[in-house]
Short mmCIF file of C-alpha atoms in Angstrom, two decimals:
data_model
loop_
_atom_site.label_atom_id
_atom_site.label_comp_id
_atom_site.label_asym_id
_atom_site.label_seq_id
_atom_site.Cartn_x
_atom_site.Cartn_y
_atom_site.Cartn_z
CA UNK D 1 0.00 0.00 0.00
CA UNK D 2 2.89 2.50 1.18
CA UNK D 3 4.52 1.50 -2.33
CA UNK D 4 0.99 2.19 -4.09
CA UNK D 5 0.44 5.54 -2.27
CA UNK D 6 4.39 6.50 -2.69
CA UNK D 7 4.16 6.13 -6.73
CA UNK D 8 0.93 8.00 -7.35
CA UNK D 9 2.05 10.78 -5.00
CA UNK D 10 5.64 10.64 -7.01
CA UNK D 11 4.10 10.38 -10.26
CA UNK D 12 1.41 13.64 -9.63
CA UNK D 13 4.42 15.31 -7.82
CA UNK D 14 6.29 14.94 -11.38
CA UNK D 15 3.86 16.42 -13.61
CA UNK D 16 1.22 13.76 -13.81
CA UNK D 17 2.12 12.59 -17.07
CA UNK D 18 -0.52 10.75 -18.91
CA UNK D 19 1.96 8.88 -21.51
CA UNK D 20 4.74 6.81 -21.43
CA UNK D 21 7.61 7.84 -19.23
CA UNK D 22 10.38 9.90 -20.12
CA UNK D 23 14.09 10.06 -19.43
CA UNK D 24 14.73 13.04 -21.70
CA UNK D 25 12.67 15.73 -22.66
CA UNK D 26 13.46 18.73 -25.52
CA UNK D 27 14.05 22.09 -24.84
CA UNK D 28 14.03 24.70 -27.70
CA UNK D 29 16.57 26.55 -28.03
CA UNK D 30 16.42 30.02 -30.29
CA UNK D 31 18.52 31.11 -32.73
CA UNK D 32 17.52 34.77 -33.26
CA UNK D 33 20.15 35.56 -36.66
CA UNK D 34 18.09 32.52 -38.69
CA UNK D 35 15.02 32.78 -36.81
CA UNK D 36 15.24 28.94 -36.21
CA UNK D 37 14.14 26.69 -33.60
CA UNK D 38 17.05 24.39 -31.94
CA UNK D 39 15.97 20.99 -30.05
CA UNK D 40 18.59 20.20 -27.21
CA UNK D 41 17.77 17.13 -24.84
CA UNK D 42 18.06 17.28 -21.52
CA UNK D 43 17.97 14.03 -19.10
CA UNK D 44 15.38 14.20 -16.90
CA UNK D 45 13.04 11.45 -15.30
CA UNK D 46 9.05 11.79 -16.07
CA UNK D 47 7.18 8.95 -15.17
CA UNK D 48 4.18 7.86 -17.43
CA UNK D 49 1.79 5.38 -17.10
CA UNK D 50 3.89 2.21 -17.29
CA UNK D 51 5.47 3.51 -14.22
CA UNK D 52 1.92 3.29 -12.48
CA UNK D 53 1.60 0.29 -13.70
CA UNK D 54 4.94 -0.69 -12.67
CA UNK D 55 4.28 0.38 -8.93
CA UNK D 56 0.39 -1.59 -8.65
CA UNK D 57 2.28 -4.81 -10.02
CA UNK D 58 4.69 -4.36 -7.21
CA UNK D 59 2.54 -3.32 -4.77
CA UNK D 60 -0.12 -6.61 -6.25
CA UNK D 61 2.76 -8.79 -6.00
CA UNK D 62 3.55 -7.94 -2.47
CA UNK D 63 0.25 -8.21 -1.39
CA UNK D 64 -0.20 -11.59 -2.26
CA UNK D 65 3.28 -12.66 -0.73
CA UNK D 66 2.14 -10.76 2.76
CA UNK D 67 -0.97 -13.48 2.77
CA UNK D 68 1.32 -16.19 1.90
CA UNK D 69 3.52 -15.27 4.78
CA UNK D 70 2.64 -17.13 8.37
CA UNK D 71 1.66 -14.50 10.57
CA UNK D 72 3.50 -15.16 14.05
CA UNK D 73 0.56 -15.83 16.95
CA UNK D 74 1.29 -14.76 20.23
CA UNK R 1 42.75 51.84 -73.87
CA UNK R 2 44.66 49.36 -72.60
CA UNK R 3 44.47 50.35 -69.13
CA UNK R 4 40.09 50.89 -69.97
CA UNK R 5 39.94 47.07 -71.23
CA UNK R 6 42.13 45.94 -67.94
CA UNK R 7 39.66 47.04 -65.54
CA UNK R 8 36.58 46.22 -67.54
CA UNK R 9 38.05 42.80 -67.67
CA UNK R 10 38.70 42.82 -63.61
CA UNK R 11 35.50 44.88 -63.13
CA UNK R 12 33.07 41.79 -65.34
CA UNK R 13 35.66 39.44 -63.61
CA UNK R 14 34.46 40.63 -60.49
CA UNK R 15 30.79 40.53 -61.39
CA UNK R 16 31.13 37.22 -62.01
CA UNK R 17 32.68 35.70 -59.09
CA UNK R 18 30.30 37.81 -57.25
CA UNK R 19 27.22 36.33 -59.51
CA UNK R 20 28.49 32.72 -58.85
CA UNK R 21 26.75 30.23 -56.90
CA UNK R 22 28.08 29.62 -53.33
CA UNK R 23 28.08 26.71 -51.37
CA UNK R 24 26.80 26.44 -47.92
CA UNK R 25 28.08 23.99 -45.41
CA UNK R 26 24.73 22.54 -43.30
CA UNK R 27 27.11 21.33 -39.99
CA UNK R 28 26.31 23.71 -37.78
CA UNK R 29 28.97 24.36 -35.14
CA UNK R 30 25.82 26.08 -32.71
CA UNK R 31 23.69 22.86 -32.47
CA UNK R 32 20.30 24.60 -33.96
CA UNK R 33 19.63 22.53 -36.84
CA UNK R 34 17.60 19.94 -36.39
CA UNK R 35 15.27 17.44 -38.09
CA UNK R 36 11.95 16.74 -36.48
CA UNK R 37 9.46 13.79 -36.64
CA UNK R 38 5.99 12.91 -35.40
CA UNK R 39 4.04 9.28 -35.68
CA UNK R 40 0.82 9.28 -33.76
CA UNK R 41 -0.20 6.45 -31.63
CA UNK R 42 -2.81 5.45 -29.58
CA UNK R 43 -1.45 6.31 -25.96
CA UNK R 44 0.46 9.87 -27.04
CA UNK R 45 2.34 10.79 -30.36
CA UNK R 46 5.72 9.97 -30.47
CA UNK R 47 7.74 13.71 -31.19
CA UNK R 48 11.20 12.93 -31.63
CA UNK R 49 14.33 14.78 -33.36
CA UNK R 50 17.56 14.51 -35.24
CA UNK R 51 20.64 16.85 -34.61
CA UNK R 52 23.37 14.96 -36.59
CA UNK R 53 22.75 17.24 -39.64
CA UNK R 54 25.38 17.40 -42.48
CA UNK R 55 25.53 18.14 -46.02
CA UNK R 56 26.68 20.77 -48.58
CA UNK R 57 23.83 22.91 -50.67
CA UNK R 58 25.12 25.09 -53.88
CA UNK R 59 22.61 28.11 -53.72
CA UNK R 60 23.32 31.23 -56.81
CA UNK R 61 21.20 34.13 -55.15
CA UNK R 62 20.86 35.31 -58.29
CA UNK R 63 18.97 31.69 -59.93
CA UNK R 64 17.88 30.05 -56.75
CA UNK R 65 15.75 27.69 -58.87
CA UNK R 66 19.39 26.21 -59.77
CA UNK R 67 20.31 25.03 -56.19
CA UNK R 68 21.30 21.70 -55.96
CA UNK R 69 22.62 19.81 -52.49
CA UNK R 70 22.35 16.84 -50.38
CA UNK R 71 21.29 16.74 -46.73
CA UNK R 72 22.37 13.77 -44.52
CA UNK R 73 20.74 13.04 -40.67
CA UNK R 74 23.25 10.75 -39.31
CA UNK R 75 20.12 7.94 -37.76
CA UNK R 76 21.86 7.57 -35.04
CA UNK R 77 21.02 10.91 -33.63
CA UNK R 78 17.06 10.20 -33.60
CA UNK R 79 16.03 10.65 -30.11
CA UNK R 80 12.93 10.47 -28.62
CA UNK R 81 11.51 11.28 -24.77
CA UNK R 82 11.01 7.21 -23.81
CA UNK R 83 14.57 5.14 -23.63
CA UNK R 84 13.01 1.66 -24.64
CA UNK R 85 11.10 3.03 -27.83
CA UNK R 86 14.33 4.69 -28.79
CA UNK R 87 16.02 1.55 -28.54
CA UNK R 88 13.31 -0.31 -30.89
CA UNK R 89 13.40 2.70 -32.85
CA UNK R 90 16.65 2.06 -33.90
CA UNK R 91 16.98 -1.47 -33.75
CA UNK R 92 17.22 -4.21 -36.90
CA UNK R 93 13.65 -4.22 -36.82
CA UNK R 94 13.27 -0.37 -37.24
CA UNK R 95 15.83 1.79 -38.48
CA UNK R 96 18.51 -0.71 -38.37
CA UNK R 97 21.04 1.99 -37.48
CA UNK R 98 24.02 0.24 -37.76
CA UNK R 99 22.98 -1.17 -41.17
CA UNK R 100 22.04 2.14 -42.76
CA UNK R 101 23.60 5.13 -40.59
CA UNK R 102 22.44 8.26 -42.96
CA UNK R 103 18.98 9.68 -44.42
CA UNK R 104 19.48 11.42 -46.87
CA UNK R 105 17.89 13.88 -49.47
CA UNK R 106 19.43 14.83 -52.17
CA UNK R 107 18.26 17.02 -54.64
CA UNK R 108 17.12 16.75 -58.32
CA UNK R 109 14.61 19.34 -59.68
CA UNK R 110 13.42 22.86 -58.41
CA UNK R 111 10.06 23.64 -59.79
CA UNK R 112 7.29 26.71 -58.95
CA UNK R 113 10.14 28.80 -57.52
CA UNK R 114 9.21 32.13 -56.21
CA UNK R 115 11.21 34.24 -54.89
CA UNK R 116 10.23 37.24 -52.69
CA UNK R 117 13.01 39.43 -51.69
CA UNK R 118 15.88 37.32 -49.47
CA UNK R 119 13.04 34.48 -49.01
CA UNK R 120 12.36 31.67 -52.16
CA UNK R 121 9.75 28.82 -51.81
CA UNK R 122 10.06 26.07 -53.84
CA UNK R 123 8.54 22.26 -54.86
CA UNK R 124 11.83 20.20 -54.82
CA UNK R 125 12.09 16.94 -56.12
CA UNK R 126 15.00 14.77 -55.06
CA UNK R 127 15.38 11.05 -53.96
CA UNK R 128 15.39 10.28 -50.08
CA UNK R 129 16.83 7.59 -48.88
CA UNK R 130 16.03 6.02 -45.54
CA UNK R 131 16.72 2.81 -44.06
CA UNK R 132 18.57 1.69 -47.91
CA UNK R 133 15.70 2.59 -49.69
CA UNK R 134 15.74 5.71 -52.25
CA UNK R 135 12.31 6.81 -53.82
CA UNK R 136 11.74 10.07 -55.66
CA UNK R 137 9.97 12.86 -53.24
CA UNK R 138 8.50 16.43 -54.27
CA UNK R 139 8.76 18.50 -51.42
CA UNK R 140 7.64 22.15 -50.28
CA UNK R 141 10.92 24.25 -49.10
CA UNK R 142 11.48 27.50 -47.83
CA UNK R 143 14.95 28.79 -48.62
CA UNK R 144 16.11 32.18 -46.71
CA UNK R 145 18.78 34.00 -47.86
CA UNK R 146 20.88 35.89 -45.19
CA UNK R 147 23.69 37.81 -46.64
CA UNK R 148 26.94 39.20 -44.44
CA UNK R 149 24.87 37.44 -41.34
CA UNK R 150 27.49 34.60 -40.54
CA UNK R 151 29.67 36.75 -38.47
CA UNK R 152 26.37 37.67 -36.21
CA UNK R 153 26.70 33.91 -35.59
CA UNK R 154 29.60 32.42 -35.24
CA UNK R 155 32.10 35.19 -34.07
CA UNK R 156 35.00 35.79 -36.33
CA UNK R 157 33.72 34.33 -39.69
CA UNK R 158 32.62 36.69 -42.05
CA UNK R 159 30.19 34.88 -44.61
CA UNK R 160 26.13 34.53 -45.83
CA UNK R 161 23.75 32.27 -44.13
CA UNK R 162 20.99 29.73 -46.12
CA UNK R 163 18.17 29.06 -44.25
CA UNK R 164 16.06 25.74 -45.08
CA UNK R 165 12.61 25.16 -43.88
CA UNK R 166 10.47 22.23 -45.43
CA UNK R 167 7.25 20.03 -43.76
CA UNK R 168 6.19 16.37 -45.72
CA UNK R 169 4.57 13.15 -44.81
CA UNK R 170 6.14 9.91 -45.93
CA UNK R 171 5.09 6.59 -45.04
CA UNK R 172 7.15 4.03 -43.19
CA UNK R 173 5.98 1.42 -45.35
CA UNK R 174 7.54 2.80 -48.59
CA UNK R 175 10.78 2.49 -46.87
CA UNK R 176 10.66 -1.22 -45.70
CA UNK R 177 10.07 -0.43 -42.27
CA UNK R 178 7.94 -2.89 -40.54
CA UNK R 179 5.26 -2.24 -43.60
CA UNK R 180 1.60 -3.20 -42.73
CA UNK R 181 2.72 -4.30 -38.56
CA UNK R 182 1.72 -2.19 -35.43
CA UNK R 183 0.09 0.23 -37.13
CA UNK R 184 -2.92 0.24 -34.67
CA UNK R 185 0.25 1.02 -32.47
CA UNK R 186 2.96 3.21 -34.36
CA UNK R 187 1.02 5.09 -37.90
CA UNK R 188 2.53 4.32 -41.02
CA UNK R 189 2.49 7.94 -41.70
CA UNK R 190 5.51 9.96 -40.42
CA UNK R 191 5.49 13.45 -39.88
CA UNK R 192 9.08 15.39 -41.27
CA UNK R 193 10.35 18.52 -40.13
CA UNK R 194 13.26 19.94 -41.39
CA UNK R 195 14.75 23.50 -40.29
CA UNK R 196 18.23 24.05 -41.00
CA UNK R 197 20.69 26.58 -41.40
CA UNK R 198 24.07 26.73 -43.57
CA UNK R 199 27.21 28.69 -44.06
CA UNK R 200 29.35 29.90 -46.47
CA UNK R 201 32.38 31.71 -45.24
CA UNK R 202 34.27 34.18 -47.34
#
């Protein structure tokens, strides 16, 4: 659940990005003698979807190992 | 009259080399140029760019409709945002980088040239190749014509800029790349920006 929680609140903190994720995006750069548009690419980690889906198959998978697990009785 | 003849002769001389085409180098030592693409698929379109742009262009401002040059995107320079799709992007299957590391258009025909003071449009037909396969492509360009405006650009190089701007479709298909698979998932249509800049120092 904490893993759950942890990646939405990560992913919304981020930019909520409803695609795939990113680990560069573009920034234009301006080149006012030609009057041209640059592209330069700078690293920088977006998550997207996948991530999500990333984080609810982890937090899935250790859900089912926690019932799995003998709880200890006192 | 001898003296008359000598500097008509140096004065047409000098018409001439001033009349004659120059040739504009399209590596550009400030990063800027850059060729764009856009496929659209289902989740978000995938925007991506090229900045290993090369190539020489022979531009007359006086007959622009006789420019002739090649323009190379080294392939290995396509990024886009997501690492994996990059990876498949330029993999075998795809772009087969390694295989075939240059696109290229190179150009044949200028037809419907207009040209309004430093600024001529143009339909250019020329043969782009991509992933080893060359078909013939008439495309809309843009050509700018910035005289004495090197030196405002790179410092100490005095020289004239050419400005290239051109938008077309082609279709992945035509160029043997995975034709007629995932195209619910990656279109077969691709989206081409070019905008470019080149120099010719004096």
């Amino acid at each position: 659940m904490v893993l759950l929680v942890g990646a939405i609140a990560f992913w919304a903190a981020a930019g909520a990005n409803r695609g795939w994720t990113k680990t560069r995006v573009p920034l234009k750069v301006p080149d006012p003698v030609t009057g041209l548009e640059g592209v330069q690419w700078q690293h920088k980690f977006v998550p997207g979807v996948d991530f999500l889906a990333a984080a609810l198959l982890g937090a899935g998978l250790l859900a089912g190992v926690s019932f799995l697990v003998p709880t200890k009785s006192r | 009259m001898k003296t008359k003849l000598t500097i008509l002769a140096i004065t047409t001389m000098a018409g001439m080399a001033l009349a004659a085409p120059q040739t504009f180098n399209f590596k550009d030592p400030k990063g800027i140029n850059n060729a764009g693409f856009k496929l659209d698929a289902p989740l978000e379109s995938i925007n991506g760019s090229a900045s290993g742009v090369s190539g020489l262009v022979t531009f007359d401002p006086e007959n622009p409709g006789a420019t002739k040059g090649k323009i190379i995107v080294a392939t290995a320079s396509l990024i886009v945002p997501n690492p994996m799709q990059r990876q498949h992007m330029l993999s075998d299957k795809w772009l087969d980088a390694t295989r075939y590391p240059e696109i290229s258009f190179e150009s044949k025909e200028f037809k419907n040239v207009q040209t309004a003071g430093e600024t001529t449009t143009a339909d250019v037909t020329g043969t782009f190749t991509l992933k080893g396969v060359s078909k013939e492509l008439t495309v809309p360009v843009k050509m700018t014509y910035l005289k004495d405006k090197l030196g405002q650009r790179v410092p100490n190089q005095q020289g004239d800029l050419l400005v290239i701007r051109s938008n077309f479709t082609i279709k992945r298909s035509d160029f043997n790349i995975m034709p007629g698979q995932f195209e619910d998932k990656v279109s077969d249509t691709i989206e081409l920006t070019l905008s470019i800049a080149g120099a010719s120092a004096k």
